[in-house]
Coordinates of C-alpha atoms in Angstrom, one line a residue:
X2 CA 19.5 4.9 -1.4
X3 CA 16.2 6.4 -2.5
X4 CA 14.5 9.8 -2.1
X5 CA 11.2 8.0 -1.3
X6 CA 10.4 8.1 2.4
X7 CA 7.2 6.1 2.5
X8 CA 4.0 5.0 0.8
X9 CA 1.8 8.1 0.7
X10 CA -1.5 7.1 -0.8
X11 CA -3.4 4.6 -2.9
X12 CA -5.9 5.2 -5.8
X13 CA -8.3 2.5 -6.8
X14 CA -11.1 2.0 -9.3
X15 CA -14.4 0.5 -8.3
X16 CA -17.8 0.0 -10.0
X17 CA -19.7 0.5 -6.7
X18 CA -18.6 3.5 -4.7
X19 CA -21.2 3.2 -2.1
X20 CA -20.0 -0.4 -1.3
X21 CA -16.5 1.0 -0.9
X22 CA -17.8 3.8 1.4
X23 CA -19.5 1.3 3.7
X24 CA -16.6 -1.1 3.6
X25 CA -13.9 1.6 4.1
X26 CA -15.7 3.1 7.2
X27 CA -17.6 0.2 8.8
X28 CA -15.1 -2.6 8.2
X29 CA -11.6 -0.9 7.8
X30 CA -12.3 1.9 10.2
X31 CA -11.3 4.7 7.8
X32 CA -12.9 8.1 7.9
X33 CA -15.0 9.2 4.9
X34 CA -14.1 12.8 3.8
X35 CA -15.7 12.6 0.3
X36 CA -17.3 15.7 -1.3
X37 CA -20.4 15.2 -3.5
X38 CA -21.2 17.3 -6.6
X39 CA -24.4 17.7 -8.6
X40 CA -24.0 14.3 -10.1
X41 CA -23.2 12.6 -6.7
X42 CA -20.1 11.1 -5.6
X43 CA -17.5 10.3 -8.3
X44 CA -14.6 9.7 -5.9
X45 CA -14.6 8.3 -2.3
X46 CA -11.8 9.8 -0.2
X47 CA -10.8 8.1 3.0
X48 CA -8.6 9.2 5.8
X49 CA -6.4 7.0 8.0
X50 CA -4.5 9.6 10.0
X51 CA -3.7 13.4 10.2
X52 CA -3.3 13.6 6.4
X53 CA -6.2 14.9 4.4
X54 CA -6.7 11.6 2.7
X55 CA -4.9 8.3 2.1
X56 CA -7.3 6.4 -0.2
X57 CA -9.1 7.6 -3.3
X58 CA -11.7 5.3 -4.9
X59 CA -12.7 6.4 -8.4
X60 CA -15.7 5.2 -10.3
X61 CA -14.6 2.8 -13.1
X62 CA -15.8 0.1 -15.3
X63 CA -13.7 -2.4 -13.4
X64 CA -11.6 -2.6 -10.2
X65 CA -7.9 -2.4 -9.9
X66 CA -5.2 0.1 -9.0
X67 CA -5.5 3.6 -10.5
X68 CA -2.2 4.9 -9.1
X69 CA 0.2 4.5 -6.1
X70 CA 1.6 7.6 -4.4
X71 CA 5.1 7.5 -3.1
X72 CA 6.2 10.4 -0.8
X73 CA 9.5 12.3 -1.0
X74 CA 10.7 14.9 1.5
X75 CA 10.8 18.1 -0.7
X76 CA 11.2 19.6 -4.1
X77 CA 14.9 18.9 -4.2
X78 CA 14.3 15.2 -3.6
X79 CA 11.6 15.2 -6.2
X80 CA 13.9 16.8 -8.8
X81 CA 16.7 14.4 -8.0
X82 CA 14.5 11.4 -8.4
X83 CA 13.0 12.7 -11.6
X84 CA 16.5 13.2 -13.1
X85 CA 17.5 9.7 -12.2
X86 CA 14.4 8.2 -13.7
X87 CA 14.9 10.1 -16.9
X88 CA 18.6 9.1 -17.1
X89 CA 17.5 5.5 -16.9
X90 CA 15.2 6.0 -19.9
X91 CA 11.9 6.2 -17.9
X92 CA 9.4 8.7 -19.3
X93 CA 8.6 11.2 -16.5
X94 CA 6.0 13.9 -16.4
X95 CA 5.8 16.7 -13.9
X96 CA 2.1 17.4 -13.4
X97 CA 1.0 20.5 -11.5
X98 CA -2.7 19.9 -12.3
X99 CA -2.6 16.4 -10.8
X100 CA -0.7 17.9 -7.8
X101 CA -3.6 20.3 -7.2
X102 CA -6.2 17.5 -7.4
X103 CA -4.2 15.3 -5.0
X104 CA -3.7 18.3 -2.6
X105 CA 0.1 18.2 -2.7
X106 CA 2.8 20.8 -3.4
X107 CA 4.6 19.0 -6.2
X108 CA 4.2 15.8 -8.1
X109 CA 5.7 13.9 -11.0
X110 CA 4.6 10.5 -12.4
X111 CA 5.8 7.6 -14.5
X112 CA 4.9 4.0 -15.0
X113 CA 6.8 0.9 -13.8
X114 CA 7.7 -2.0 -16.0
X115 CA 4.1 -3.4 -15.8
X116 CA 2.4 -0.1 -16.6
X117 CA 1.3 0.8 -13.0
X118 CA 1.1 4.5 -12.6
X119 CA 3.4 5.8 -9.8
X120 CA 3.1 9.3 -8.5
X121 CA 6.0 10.8 -6.6
X122 CA 5.0 13.8 -4.5
X123 CA 5.8 16.0 -1.5
X124 CA 3.9 18.5 0.6
X125 CA 0.7 16.6 1.5
X126 CA -2.2 18.5 3.1
X127 CA -2.6 18.2 6.8
X128 CA -6.0 19.7 7.7
X129 CA -6.9 21.3 11.0
X130 CA -9.7 18.9 11.7
X131 CA -8.4 15.7 13.4
X132 CA -8.8 12.2 12.0
X133 CA -11.7 10.4 13.7
X134 CA -12.2 6.7 12.9
X135 CA -15.8 5.6 13.0
X136 CA -14.7 2.4 14.7
X137 CA -12.1 4.0 17.0
X138 CA -9.2 2.5 15.1
X139 CA -5.7 4.0 15.2
X140 CA -3.4 3.2 12.3
X141 CA 0.4 3.0 12.2
X142 CA 1.6 5.6 9.7
X143 CA 3.8 8.7 10.4
X144 CA 7.4 8.2 9.5
X145 CA 6.6 4.6 8.4
X146 CA 4.2 5.7 5.7
X147 CA 0.8 4.3 5.0
X148 CA 1.6 0.6 5.0
X149 CA 2.5 -1.4 1.9
X150 CA 1.3 -2.5 -1.5
X151 CA 1.9 -5.9 -3.2
X152 CA 2.0 -6.4 -6.9
X153 CA 1.8 -9.4 -9.2
X154 CA 4.4 -8.7 -11.9
X155 CA 5.0 -10.1 -15.4
X156 CA 8.8 -10.0 -15.3
X157 CA 10.6 -10.3 -12.0
X158 CA 13.9 -9.1 -13.4
X159 CA 12.4 -6.0 -14.8
X160 CA 10.6 -5.2 -11.6
X161 CA 13.8 -5.6 -9.6
X162 CA 15.8 -3.5 -12.0
X163 CA 13.2 -0.7 -11.8
X164 CA 12.5 -0.5 -8.1
X165 CA 15.9 -1.5 -6.7
X166 CA 18.4 -0.2 -9.3
X167 CA 16.5 2.9 -10.5
X168 CA 14.2 4.1 -7.8
X169 CA 16.5 2.9 -5.1
X170 CA 14.3 0.8 -2.8
X171 CA 16.2 -1.6 -0.6
X172 CA 15.7 -5.3 -0.4
X173 CA 14.5 -6.6 3.0
X174 CA 14.2 -10.3 2.3
X175 CA 12.5 -12.9 0.1
X176 CA 10.1 -15.8 0.5
X177 CA 10.4 -18.7 -1.9
X178 CA 7.6 -21.2 -2.2
X179 CA 5.7 -23.0 -5.0
X180 CA 8.7 -22.1 -7.3
X181 CA 8.0 -18.4 -6.9
X182 CA 10.1 -15.9 -5.0
X183 CA 8.4 -12.9 -3.4
X184 CA 10.6 -9.8 -2.9
X185 CA 10.0 -7.4 0.0
X186 CA 11.5 -3.9 -0.3
X187 CA 11.7 -1.1 2.2
X188 CA 12.4 2.7 2.1
X189 CA 12.2 3.4 5.8
X190 CA 12.2 1.3 9.0
X191 CA 8.9 -0.4 8.1
X192 CA 9.9 -4.0 7.0
X193 CA 8.4 -3.4 3.6
X194 CA 6.5 -0.7 1.8
X195 CA 6.5 -2.7 -1.5
X196 CA 6.4 -6.4 -2.3
X197 CA 6.1 -8.2 -5.6
X198 CA 6.1 -11.7 -7.1
X199 CA 6.0 -12.9 -10.7
X200 CA 2.8 -14.6 -11.5
X201 CA 1.9 -15.0 -15.2
X202 CA -1.7 -15.9 -14.4
X203 CA -2.5 -12.9 -12.3
X204 CA -0.1 -10.1 -13.5
X205 CA -0.1 -7.3 -13.9
X206 CA -2.2 -6.4 -10.9
X207 CA -2.3 -5.0 -7.4
X208 CA -2.6 -8.1 -5.2
X209 CA -3.3 -6.3 -1.9
X210 CA -2.5 -3.3 0.3
X211 CA -1.8 -3.5 4.0
X212 CA -3.1 -1.4 6.9
X213 CA -1.4 -1.7 10.2
X214 CA -3.2 -0.9 13.5
X215 CA -1.9 0.1 16.9
X216 CA -3.7 -2.6 18.9
X217 CA -4.1 -6.3 18.4
X218 CA -7.7 -6.0 19.6
X219 CA -8.5 -3.9 16.5
X220 CA -7.4 -6.9 14.3
X221 CA -9.8 -9.1 16.2
X222 CA -12.7 -6.7 16.2
X223 CA -12.2 -6.1 12.5
X224 CA -12.2 -9.8 11.8
X225 CA -15.5 -10.0 13.7
X226 CA -16.9 -7.4 11.4
X227 CA -15.6 -9.3 8.4
X228 CA -17.3 -12.5 9.5
X229 CA -20.6 -10.7 10.6
X230 CA -20.9 -8.9 7.3
X231 CA -20.0 -11.8 5.1
X232 CA -16.9 -10.2 3.6
X233 CA -14.8 -12.8 1.8
X234 CA -11.8 -13.9 3.9
X235 CA -8.9 -14.9 1.7
X236 CA -6.3 -15.8 4.3
X237 CA -7.0 -16.7 7.9
X238 CA -5.3 -15.1 10.9
X239 CA -1.6 -15.9 11.0
X240 CA 1.9 -14.4 11.6
X241 CA 4.3 -13.8 8.8
X242 CA 7.7 -15.5 8.9
X243 CA 9.6 -12.4 7.7
X244 CA 8.0 -9.2 8.9
X245 CA 6.3 -11.0 11.9
X246 CA 3.0 -9.1 11.5
X247 CA -0.1 -10.8 12.8
X248 CA -2.7 -10.3 10.1
X249 CA -5.5 -11.7 8.0
X250 CA -6.5 -11.0 4.3
X251 CA -9.9 -10.1 2.9
X252 CA -11.4 -9.0 -0.4
X253 CA -12.2 -5.4 -1.0
X254 CA -14.9 -3.9 -3.4
X255 CA -12.3 -3.2 -6.1
X256 CA -11.5 -6.9 -6.3
X257 CA -8.0 -6.8 -4.8
X258 CA -7.3 -7.7 -1.1
X259 CA -6.6 -5.9 2.1
X260 CA -4.1 -7.2 4.7
X261 CA -5.2 -6.0 8.1
X262 CA -2.4 -6.4 10.7
X263 CA -0.5 -5.6 13.8
X264 CA 3.1 -5.5 15.1
X265 CA 5.1 -5.4 11.9
X266 CA 8.8 -5.8 12.2
X267 CA 11.2 -2.8 11.8
X268 CA 14.4 -2.7 9.8
X269 CA 17.7 -1.1 10.9
X270 CA 19.8 -0.7 7.8
X271 CA 23.0 -0.6 9.8
X272 CA 22.5 -4.2 11.1
X273 CA 19.9 -5.8 8.7
X274 CA 20.8 -8.9 6.9
X275 CA 18.8 -10.2 3.9
X276 CA 17.3 -13.7 4.4
X277 CA 15.3 -16.1 2.2
X278 CA 12.3 -17.8 3.8
X279 CA 10.5 -21.0 2.7
X280 CA 7.0 -20.2 4.1
X281 CA 4.8 -17.2 4.4
X282 CA 3.5 -17.8 7.9
X283 CA 4.6 -19.2 11.2
X284 CA 1.1 -20.4 11.9
X285 CA -1.8 -20.8 9.5
X286 CA -2.7 -18.1 7.0
X287 CA -1.2 -19.5 3.7
X288 CA -2.8 -20.4 0.4
X289 CA -1.2 -23.8 -0.2

């Protein structure tokens, strides 16, 4: 078992923050809560629910993932996870200054086998002012966490050893196609909060993150926005074989992708059985 209870937040780099602000609000339906200084915006902060923020977009020379925030319940859980990481030979740093910047009570960070910065935290800010989506969208978060992230990794065995054996994520299932096996991992009833596949041409990189909405109509309306604005659609609307989510994929201004979906499957650890699938979608929506 793991102390991690869900995906908490995602930090990204981008060369064009204004493009991300427009994309995040007018396409994804997130709420802009950025604060500008004398030199203008250096970070775009976006809300998806009652939390103070869920996405931070930082100005950078290129796109890509800056960090991934994984939530734990409290200080005791953070300490226990930190001890286990250290015992496994992982270099861990407790970082009060970073915790203050992120607006959380406690935080430690390390890197995974591919060098991705992982921040484990507890005590996220919940402001008085309610979340208001500029497009009226409601996202599925709460006890299920923000959604999921998908990584291209350089070494599948190393990724499995780190996330399954050390951090303690649990395997939901796998999809095997084109001589590659995608692994899907969960930490709560959401079918997966993390997925990864070995891909020597693309790794190491964040492939996509997923946002789940409460209504199927919001998937359709967002797809309309994507088409109307000329956002690059990378996978057509389809339904996954394993988590059963109805979704589509599109490019974001950081160069990675966003999966926008509805009705993801839930896992009950007491009865769940791991399966291996031979296709990604029940209808459409693959990159063959």
